[in-house]
XYZ file of C-alpha atoms in Angstrom:
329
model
C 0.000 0.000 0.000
C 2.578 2.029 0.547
C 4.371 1.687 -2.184
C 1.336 2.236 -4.048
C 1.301 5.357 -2.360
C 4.681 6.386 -3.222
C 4.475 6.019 -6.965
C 0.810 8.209 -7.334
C 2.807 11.029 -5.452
C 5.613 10.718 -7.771
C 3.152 10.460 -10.908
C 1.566 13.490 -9.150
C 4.523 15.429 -8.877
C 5.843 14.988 -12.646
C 1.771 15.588 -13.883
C 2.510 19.275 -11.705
C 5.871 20.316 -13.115
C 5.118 19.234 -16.115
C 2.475 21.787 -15.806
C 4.753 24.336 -13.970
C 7.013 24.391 -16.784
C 5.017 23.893 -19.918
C 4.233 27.222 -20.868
C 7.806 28.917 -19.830
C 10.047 30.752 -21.806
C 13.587 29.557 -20.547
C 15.089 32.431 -21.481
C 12.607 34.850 -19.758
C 12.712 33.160 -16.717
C 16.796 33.018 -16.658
C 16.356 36.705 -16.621
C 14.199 36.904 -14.007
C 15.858 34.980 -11.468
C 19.233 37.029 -12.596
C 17.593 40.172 -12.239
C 16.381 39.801 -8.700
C 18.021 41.326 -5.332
C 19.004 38.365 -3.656
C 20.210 40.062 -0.702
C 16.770 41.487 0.472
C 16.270 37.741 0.912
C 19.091 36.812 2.976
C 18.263 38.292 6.486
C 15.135 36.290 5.698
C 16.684 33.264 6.210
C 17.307 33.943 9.576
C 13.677 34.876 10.456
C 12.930 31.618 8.840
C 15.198 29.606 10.888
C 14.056 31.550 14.108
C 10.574 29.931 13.140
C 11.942 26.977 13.855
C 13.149 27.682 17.333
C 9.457 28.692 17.777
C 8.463 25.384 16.666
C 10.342 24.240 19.776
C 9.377 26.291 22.054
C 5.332 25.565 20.832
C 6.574 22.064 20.954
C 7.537 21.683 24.351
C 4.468 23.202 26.101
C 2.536 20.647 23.968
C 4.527 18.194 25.515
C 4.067 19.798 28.939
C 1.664 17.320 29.522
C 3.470 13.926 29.323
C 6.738 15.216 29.736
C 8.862 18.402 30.775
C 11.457 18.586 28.077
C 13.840 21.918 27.254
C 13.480 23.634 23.926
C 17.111 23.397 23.123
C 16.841 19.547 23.301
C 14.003 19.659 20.897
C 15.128 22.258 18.290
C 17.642 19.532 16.410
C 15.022 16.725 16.265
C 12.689 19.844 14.594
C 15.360 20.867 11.658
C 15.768 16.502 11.442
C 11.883 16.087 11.027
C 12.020 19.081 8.129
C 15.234 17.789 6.967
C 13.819 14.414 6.924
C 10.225 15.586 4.889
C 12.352 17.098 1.978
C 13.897 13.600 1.260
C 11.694 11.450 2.572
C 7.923 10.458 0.669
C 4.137 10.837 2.639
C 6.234 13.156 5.283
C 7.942 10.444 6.911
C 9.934 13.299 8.996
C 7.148 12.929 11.440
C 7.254 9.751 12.635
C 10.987 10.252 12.251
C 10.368 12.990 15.360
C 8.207 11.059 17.209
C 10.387 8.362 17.126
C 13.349 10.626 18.456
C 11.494 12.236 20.830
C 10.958 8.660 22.317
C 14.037 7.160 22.456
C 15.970 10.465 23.346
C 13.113 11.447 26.370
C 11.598 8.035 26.713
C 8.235 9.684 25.715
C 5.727 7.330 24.667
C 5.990 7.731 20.352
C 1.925 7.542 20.088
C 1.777 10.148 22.242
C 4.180 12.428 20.573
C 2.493 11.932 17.181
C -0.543 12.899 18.721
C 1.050 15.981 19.459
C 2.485 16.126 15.710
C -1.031 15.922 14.691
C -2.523 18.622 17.001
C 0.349 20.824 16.243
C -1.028 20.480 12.417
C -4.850 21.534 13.598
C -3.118 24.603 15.169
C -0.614 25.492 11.795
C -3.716 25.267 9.602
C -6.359 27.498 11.754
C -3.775 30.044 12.707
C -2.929 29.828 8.632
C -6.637 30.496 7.849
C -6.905 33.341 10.363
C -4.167 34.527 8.596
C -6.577 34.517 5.497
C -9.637 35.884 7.452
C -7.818 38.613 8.523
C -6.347 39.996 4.897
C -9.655 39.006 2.969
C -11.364 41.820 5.322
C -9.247 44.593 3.481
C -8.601 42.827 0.147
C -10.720 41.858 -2.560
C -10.358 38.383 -3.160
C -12.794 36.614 -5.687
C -16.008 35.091 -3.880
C -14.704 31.856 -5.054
C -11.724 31.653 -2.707
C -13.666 33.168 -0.044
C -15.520 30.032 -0.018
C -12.762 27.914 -0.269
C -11.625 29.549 2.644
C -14.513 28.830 4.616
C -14.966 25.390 3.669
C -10.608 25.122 4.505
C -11.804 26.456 8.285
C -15.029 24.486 8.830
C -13.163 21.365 8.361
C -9.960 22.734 10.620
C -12.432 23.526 13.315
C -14.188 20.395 12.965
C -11.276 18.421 13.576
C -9.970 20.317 16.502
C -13.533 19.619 17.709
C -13.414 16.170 16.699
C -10.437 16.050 18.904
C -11.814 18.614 21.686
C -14.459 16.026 21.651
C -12.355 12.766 22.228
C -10.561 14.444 25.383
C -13.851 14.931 27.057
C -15.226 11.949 26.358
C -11.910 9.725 26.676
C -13.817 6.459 27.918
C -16.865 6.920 25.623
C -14.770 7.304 22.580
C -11.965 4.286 23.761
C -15.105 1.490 24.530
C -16.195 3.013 20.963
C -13.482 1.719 19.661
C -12.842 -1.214 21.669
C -16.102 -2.815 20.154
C -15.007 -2.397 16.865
C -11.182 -3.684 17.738
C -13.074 -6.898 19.398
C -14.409 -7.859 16.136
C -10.682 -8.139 14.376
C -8.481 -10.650 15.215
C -7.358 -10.484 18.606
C -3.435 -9.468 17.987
C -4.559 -7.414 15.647
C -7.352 -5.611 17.930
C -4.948 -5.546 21.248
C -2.431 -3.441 18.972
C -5.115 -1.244 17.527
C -6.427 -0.093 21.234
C -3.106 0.092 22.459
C -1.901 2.583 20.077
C -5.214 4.712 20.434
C -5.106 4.934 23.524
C -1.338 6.099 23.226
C -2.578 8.888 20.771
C -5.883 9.874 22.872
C -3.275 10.309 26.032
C -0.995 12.657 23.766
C -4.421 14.845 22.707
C -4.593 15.909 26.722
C -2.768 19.193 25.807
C -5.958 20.297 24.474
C -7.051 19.705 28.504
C -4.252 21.849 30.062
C -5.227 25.053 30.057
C -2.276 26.748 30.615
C -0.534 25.802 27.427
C -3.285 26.382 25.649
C -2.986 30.233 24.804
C 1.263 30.074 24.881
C 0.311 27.267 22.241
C -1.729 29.417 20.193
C 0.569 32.563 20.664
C 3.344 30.476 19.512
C 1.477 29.685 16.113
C 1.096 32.819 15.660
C 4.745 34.027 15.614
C 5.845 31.429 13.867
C 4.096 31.635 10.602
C 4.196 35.658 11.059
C 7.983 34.394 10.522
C 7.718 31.994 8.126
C 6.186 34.681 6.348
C 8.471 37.181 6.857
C 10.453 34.899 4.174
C 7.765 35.168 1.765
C 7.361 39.083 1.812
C 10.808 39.538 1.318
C 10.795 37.561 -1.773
C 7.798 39.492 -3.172
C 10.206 42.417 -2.173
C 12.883 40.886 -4.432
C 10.359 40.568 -6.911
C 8.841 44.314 -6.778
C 5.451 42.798 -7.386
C 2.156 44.781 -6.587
C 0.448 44.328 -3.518
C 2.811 42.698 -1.875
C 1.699 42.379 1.870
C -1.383 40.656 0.523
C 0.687 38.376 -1.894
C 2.789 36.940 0.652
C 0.162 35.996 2.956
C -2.228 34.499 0.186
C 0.676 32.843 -1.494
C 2.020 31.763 2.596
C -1.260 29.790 3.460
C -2.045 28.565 -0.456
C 1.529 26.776 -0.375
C 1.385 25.487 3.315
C -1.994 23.751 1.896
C -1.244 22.795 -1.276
C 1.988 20.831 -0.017
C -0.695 18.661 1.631
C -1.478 16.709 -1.903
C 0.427 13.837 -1.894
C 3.766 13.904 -4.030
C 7.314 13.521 -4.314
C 9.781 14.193 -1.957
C 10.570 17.505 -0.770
C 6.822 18.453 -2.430
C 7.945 18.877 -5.532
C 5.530 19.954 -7.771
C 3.081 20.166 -5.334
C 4.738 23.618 -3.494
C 5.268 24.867 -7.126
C 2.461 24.956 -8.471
C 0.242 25.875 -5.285
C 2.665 29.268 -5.278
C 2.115 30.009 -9.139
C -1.365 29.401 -8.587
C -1.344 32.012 -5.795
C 0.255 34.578 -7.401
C -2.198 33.912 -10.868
C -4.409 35.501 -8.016
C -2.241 38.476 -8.381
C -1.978 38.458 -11.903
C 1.555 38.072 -12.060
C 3.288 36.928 -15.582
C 3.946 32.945 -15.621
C 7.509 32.987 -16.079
C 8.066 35.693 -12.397
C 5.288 33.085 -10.650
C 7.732 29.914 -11.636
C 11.203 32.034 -10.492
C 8.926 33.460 -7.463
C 8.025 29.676 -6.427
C 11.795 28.379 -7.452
C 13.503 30.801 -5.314
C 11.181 30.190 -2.429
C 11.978 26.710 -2.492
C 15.197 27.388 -2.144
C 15.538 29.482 0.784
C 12.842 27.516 2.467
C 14.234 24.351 2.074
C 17.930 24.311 1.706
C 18.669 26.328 5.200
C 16.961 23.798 7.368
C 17.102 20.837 5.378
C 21.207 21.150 5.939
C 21.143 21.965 9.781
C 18.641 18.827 9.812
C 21.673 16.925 8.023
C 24.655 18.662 10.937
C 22.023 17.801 13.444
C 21.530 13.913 12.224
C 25.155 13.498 12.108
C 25.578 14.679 15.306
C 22.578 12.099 16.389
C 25.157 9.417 15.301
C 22.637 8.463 12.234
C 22.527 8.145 8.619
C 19.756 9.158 5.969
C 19.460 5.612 5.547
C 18.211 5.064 9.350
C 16.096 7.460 9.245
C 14.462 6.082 5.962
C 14.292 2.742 7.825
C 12.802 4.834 10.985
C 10.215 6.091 8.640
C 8.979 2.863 7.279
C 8.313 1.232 10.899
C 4.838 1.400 12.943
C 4.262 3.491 15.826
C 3.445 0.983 18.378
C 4.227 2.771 21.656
């Protein structure tokens, strides 16, 4: 299955470049990306890496709950689970953190994940109040006003979901338990025994003190991450280009969710031409807009995520192998 998987996000991926690059005039876009102020950009880069000290701070009052772990602890196994979704297919970098986390901390990997996984609830809310916010002043077409609705009913709905779950921990686990009776019994025992892991790790949502740090947290960090953004739309001397960065910020962040590649290629590329088509910017500055943003978004931490595996004692190859096992505990 996962294979299977694998090869419709790399059939994906070409179907989307192929797309990307279809229409470009080589030439055109060689001039583009020569004609650009690269060093507006490069102070960006640190912004973008501070994001990911954020990440760790956010990070550890989610963990709060289970465990009390420092921020500087965490920050290397954050640039390794980046590091590791750029190479790695399906964003195996996740269970390549949760699986740190656990044998580093001795924090129960379920757990973690479930963390992972209300840490993604948070990024995409706090990405669509982002988008709330900027289609008050700026006139977006109805049509991705509703998209953006329909994006934050079903955010909301699964924070519920999970909101929902806490509350009702014993309700929801004999739930399940009567369906995990009818399967084989191995198979059943391991079924409850990692939900229950992964209900235990949703308890942030029940500590109310990390709540709003949580929250605040989000914030910052994609105020960051888009810091990187408006300083390419700087480079760029494109119109409007406050708006721009945001709507191209949350339009990539979402479109990287369609299965792919590696590293989302294809998927990030065409998700920021499509943004700036918004804009009405030319084809060939929308392809060096989204190539250049791939580059300073990836490269930085995708090479402190290699110092920082190195210094882990590991190779790419465990943490492939890491990425292919079953959280179990």
């Amino acid at each position: 299955m996962k294979k299977i998987k694998n090869l419709v996000g790399i059939a994906i991926s070409i179907i989307l470049l192929y797309l990307l690059f279809r229409n470009v005039e080589f030439k055109k876009l060689g001039d583009v990306l020569l004609g650009i102020n690269y060093l507006v950009i490069v102070p960006a880069i640190l912004l973008q890496i501070s994001s990911y000290w954020m990440r760790s701070l956010r990070w550890s009052a989610m963990l709060g709950s289970i465990k009390k772990v420092k921020t500087v602890s965490l920050f290397p196994i954050i640039c390794i689970n980046y590091m590791a979704n750029s190479v790695l297919p399906l964003r195996g970098g996740d269970v390549v953190r949760a699986y740190l986390i656990g044998r580093k901390h001795n924090i129960s990997k379920a757990a973690a994940l479930s963390t992972i996984i209300i840490e993604k609830i948070y990024d995409g809310i706090t990405l669509l109040l982002f988008m709330g916010a900027i289609s008050l002043v700026y006139p977006f077409p109805q049509s991705i006003k509703s998209l953006g609705i329909i994006a934050t009913v079903i955010f909301a709905g699964a924070l519920l979901f999970t909101i929902f779950i806490v509350m009702f921990k014993e309700h929801a686990l004999k739930f399940l338990n009567f369906f995990a009776e009818l399967l084989p019994s191995k198979v059943g025992t391991n079924i409850m025994k990692i939900a229950t892991k992964l209900i235990d790790g949703f308890d942030i949502i029940k500590d109310k003190r990390s709540l709003l740090p949580v929250a605040i947290y989000s914030i910052i960090i994609w105020a960051l991450e888009g810091s990187l953004v408006l300083t390419i739309a700087i480079a760029f001397g494109v119109d409007s280009m406050f708006y721009l960065a945001v709507f191209t910020l949350v339009v990539t962040n979402f479109g990287i969710m369609i299965p792919s590649a590696p590293g989302n290629l294809g998927t990030f590329e065409q998700a920021c031409k499509t943004a700036l088509g918004v804009f009405k910017v030319a084809e060939n500055t929308a392809v060096g807009f989204a190539l250049v943003y791939r580059v300073f978004l990836y490269i930085p931490v995708t090479t402190l995520g290699f110092i920082f595996l190195l210094k882990e004692g590991l190779s790419l190859s465990s943490v492939t192998s890491i990425s292919e096992k079953k959280i179990e505990n």
